[in-house]
XYZ file of N, CA and C in Angstrom:
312
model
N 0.843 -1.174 0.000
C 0.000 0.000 0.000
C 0.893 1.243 0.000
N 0.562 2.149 -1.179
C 1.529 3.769 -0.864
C 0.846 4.312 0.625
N 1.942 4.647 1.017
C 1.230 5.862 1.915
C 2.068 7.164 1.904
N 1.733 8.034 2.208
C 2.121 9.540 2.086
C 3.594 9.658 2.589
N 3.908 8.935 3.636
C 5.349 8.960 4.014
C 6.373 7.811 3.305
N 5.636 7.202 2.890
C 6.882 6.746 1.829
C 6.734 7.146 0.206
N 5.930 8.095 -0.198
C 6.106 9.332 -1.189
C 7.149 10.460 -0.564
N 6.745 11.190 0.561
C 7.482 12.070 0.516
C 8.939 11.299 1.145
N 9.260 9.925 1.247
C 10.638 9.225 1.995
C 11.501 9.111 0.250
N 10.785 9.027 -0.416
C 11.506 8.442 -1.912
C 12.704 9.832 -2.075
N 13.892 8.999 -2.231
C 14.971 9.247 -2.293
C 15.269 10.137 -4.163
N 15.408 10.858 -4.215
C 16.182 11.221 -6.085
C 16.687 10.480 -6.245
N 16.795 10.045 -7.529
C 17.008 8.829 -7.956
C 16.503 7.551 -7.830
N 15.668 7.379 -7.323
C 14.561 6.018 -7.234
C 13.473 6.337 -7.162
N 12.626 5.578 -7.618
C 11.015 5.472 -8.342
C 10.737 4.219 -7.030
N 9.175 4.721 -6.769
C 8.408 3.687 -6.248
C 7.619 2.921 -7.512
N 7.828 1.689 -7.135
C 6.964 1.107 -7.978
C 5.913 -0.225 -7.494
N 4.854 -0.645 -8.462
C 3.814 -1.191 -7.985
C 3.356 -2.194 -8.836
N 3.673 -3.267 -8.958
C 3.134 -4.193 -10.208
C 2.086 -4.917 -9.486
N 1.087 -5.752 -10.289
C -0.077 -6.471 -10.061
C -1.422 -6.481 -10.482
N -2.162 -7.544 -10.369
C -3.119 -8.049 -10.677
C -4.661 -7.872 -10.041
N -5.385 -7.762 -10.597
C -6.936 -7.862 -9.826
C -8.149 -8.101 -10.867
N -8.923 -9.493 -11.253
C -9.720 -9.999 -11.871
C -9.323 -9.720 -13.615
N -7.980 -10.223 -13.502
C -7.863 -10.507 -14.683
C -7.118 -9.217 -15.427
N -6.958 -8.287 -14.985
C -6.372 -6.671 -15.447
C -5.037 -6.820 -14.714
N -4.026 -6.238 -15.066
C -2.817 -6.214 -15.204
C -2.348 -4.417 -14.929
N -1.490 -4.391 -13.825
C -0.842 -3.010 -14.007
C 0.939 -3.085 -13.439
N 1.123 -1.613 -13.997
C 2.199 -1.559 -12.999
C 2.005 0.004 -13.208
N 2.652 0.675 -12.006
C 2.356 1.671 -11.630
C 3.689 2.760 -10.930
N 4.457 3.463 -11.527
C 5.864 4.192 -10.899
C 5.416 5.623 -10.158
N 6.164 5.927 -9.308
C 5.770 7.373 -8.982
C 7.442 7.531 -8.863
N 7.910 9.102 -8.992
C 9.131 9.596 -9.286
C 9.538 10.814 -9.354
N 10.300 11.801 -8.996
C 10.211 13.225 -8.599
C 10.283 13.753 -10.067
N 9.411 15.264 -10.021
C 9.984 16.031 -10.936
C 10.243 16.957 -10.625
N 10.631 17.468 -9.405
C 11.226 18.705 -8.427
C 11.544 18.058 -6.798
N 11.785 18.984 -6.314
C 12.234 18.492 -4.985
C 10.914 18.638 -4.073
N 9.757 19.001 -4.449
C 8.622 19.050 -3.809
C 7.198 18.246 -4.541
N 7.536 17.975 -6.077
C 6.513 17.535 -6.735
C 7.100 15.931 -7.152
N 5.829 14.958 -7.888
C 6.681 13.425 -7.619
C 4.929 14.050 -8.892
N 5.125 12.714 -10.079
C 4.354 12.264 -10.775
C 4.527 10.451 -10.974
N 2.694 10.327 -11.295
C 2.359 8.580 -11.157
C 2.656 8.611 -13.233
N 3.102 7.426 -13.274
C 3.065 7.226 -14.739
C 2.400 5.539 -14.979
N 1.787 4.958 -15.358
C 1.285 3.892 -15.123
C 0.758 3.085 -16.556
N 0.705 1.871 -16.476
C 0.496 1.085 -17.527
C -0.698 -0.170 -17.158
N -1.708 -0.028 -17.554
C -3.208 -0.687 -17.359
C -3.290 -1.700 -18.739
N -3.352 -2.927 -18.565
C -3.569 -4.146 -19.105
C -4.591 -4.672 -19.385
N -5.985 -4.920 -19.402
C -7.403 -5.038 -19.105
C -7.691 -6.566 -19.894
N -8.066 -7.292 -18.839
C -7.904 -8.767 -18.989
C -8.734 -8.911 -20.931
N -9.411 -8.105 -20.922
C -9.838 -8.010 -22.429
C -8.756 -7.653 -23.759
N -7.435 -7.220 -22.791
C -6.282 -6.839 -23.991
C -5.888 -5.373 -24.476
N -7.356 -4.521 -23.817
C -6.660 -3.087 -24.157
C -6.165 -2.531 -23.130
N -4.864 -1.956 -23.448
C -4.134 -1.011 -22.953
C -4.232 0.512 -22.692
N -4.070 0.900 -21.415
C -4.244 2.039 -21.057
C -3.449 2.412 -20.416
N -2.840 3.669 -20.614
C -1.992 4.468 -20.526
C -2.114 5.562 -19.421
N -1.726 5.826 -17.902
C -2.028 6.864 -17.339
C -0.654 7.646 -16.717
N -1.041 8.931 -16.561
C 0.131 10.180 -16.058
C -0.646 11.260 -15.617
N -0.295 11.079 -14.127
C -0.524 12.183 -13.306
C -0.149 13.414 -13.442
N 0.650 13.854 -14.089
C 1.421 14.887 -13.871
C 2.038 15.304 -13.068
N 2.964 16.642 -13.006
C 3.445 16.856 -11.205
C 2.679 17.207 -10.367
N 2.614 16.759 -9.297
C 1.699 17.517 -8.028
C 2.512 16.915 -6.612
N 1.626 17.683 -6.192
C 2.255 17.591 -4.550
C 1.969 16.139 -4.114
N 2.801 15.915 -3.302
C 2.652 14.340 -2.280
C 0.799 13.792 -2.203
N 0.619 15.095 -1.600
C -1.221 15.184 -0.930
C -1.739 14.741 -2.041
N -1.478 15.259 -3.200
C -2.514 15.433 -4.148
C -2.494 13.997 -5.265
N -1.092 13.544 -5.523
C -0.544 12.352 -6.092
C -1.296 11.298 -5.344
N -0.940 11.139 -3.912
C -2.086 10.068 -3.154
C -3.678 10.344 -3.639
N -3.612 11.179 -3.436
C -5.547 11.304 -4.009
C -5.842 10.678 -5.787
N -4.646 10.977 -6.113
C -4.943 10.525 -7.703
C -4.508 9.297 -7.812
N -3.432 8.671 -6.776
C -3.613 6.973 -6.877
C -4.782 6.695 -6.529
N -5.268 7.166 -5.126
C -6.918 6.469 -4.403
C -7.613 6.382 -6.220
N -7.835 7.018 -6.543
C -9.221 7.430 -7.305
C -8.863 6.209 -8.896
N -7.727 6.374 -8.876
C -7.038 5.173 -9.549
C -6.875 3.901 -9.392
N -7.227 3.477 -8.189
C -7.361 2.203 -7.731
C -8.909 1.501 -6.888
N -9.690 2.731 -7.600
C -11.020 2.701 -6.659
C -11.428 1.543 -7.865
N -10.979 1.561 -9.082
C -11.290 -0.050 -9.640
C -11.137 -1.081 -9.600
N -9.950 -1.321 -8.568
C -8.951 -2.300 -8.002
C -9.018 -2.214 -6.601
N -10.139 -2.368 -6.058
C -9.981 -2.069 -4.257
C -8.936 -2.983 -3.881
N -8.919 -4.056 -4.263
C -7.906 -5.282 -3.678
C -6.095 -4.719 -4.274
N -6.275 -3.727 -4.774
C -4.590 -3.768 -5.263
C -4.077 -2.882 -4.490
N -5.195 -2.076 -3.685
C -4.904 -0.937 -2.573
C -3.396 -1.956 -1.506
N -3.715 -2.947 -1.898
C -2.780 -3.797 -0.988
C -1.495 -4.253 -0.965
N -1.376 -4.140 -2.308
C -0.075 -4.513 -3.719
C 0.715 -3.378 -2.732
N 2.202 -4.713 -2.480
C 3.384 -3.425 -1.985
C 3.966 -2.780 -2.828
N 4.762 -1.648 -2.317
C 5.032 -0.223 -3.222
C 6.653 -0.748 -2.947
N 7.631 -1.022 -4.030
C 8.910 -1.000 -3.806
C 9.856 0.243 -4.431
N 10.712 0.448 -3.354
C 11.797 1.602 -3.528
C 12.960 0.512 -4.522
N 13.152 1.553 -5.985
C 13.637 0.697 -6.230
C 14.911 2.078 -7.239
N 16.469 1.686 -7.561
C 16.961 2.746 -8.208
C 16.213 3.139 -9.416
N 16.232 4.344 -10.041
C 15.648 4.921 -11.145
C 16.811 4.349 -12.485
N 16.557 3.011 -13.050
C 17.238 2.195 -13.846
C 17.294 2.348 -15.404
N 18.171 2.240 -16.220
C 17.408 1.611 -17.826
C 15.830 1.569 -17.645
N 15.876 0.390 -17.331
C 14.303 -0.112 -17.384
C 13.535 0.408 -16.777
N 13.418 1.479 -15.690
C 12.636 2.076 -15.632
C 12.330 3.998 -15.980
N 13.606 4.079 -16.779
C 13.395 4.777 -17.832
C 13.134 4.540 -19.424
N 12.599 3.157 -19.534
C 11.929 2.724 -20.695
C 10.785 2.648 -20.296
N 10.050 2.751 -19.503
C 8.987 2.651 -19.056
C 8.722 3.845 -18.817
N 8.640 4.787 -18.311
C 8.246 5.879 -17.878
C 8.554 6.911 -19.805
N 9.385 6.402 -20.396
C 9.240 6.965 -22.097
C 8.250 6.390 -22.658
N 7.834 5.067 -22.684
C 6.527 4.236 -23.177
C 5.392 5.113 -22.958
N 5.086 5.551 -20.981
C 4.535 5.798 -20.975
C 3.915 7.222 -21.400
N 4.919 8.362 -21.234
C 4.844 9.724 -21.670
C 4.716 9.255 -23.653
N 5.143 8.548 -24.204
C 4.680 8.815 -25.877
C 3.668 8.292 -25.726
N 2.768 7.629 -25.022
C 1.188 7.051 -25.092
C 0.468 7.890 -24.328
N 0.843 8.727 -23.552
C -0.109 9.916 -22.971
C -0.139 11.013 -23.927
């Protein structure tokens, strides 16, 4: 589960991230600074039917990023549960976070 203190604990240079499942839909989900006060969600939605969806928060504050995961996972109550890993800001998760900004 994100919670507000391990948004505002994420270190520069590492992305939280969130992979997993709930009735068949598929995500994974990064959050990552774009200032020393703002962090944006960039995310990749799977839908057990095959289409892909593409989401980006933009920058916002800690407060406001949590409110736009809640409202993002109010389709997935059960993924509210999925742990959030601190992980370095890598290759691969700067191929991912480019995937996702050319599909937004």
């Amino acid at each position: 589960m994100v919670t507000l203190s391990k948004i505002n604990s994420l270190a520069e240079g590492q992305v939280l991230e969130c992979v997993g499942e709930e009735a068949g839909d598929t995500f994974r989900i990064l959050v990552q600074h774009t200032s020393p006060s703002h962090y944006e969600a960039l995310g990749k939605v799977t839908l057990k039917g095959g289409q892909v969806h593409y989401q980006s928060s933009g920058p916002m504050t800690a407060e406001l990023l949590l409110q736009w995961l809640n409202a993002l996972f109010d389709r997935w109550p059960g993924a509210r549960a999925v742990p959030w890993v601190a992980r370095p800001h890598n290759e691969k998760t700067r191929q991912f976070v480019q995937e996702v900004r050319q599909a937004t």
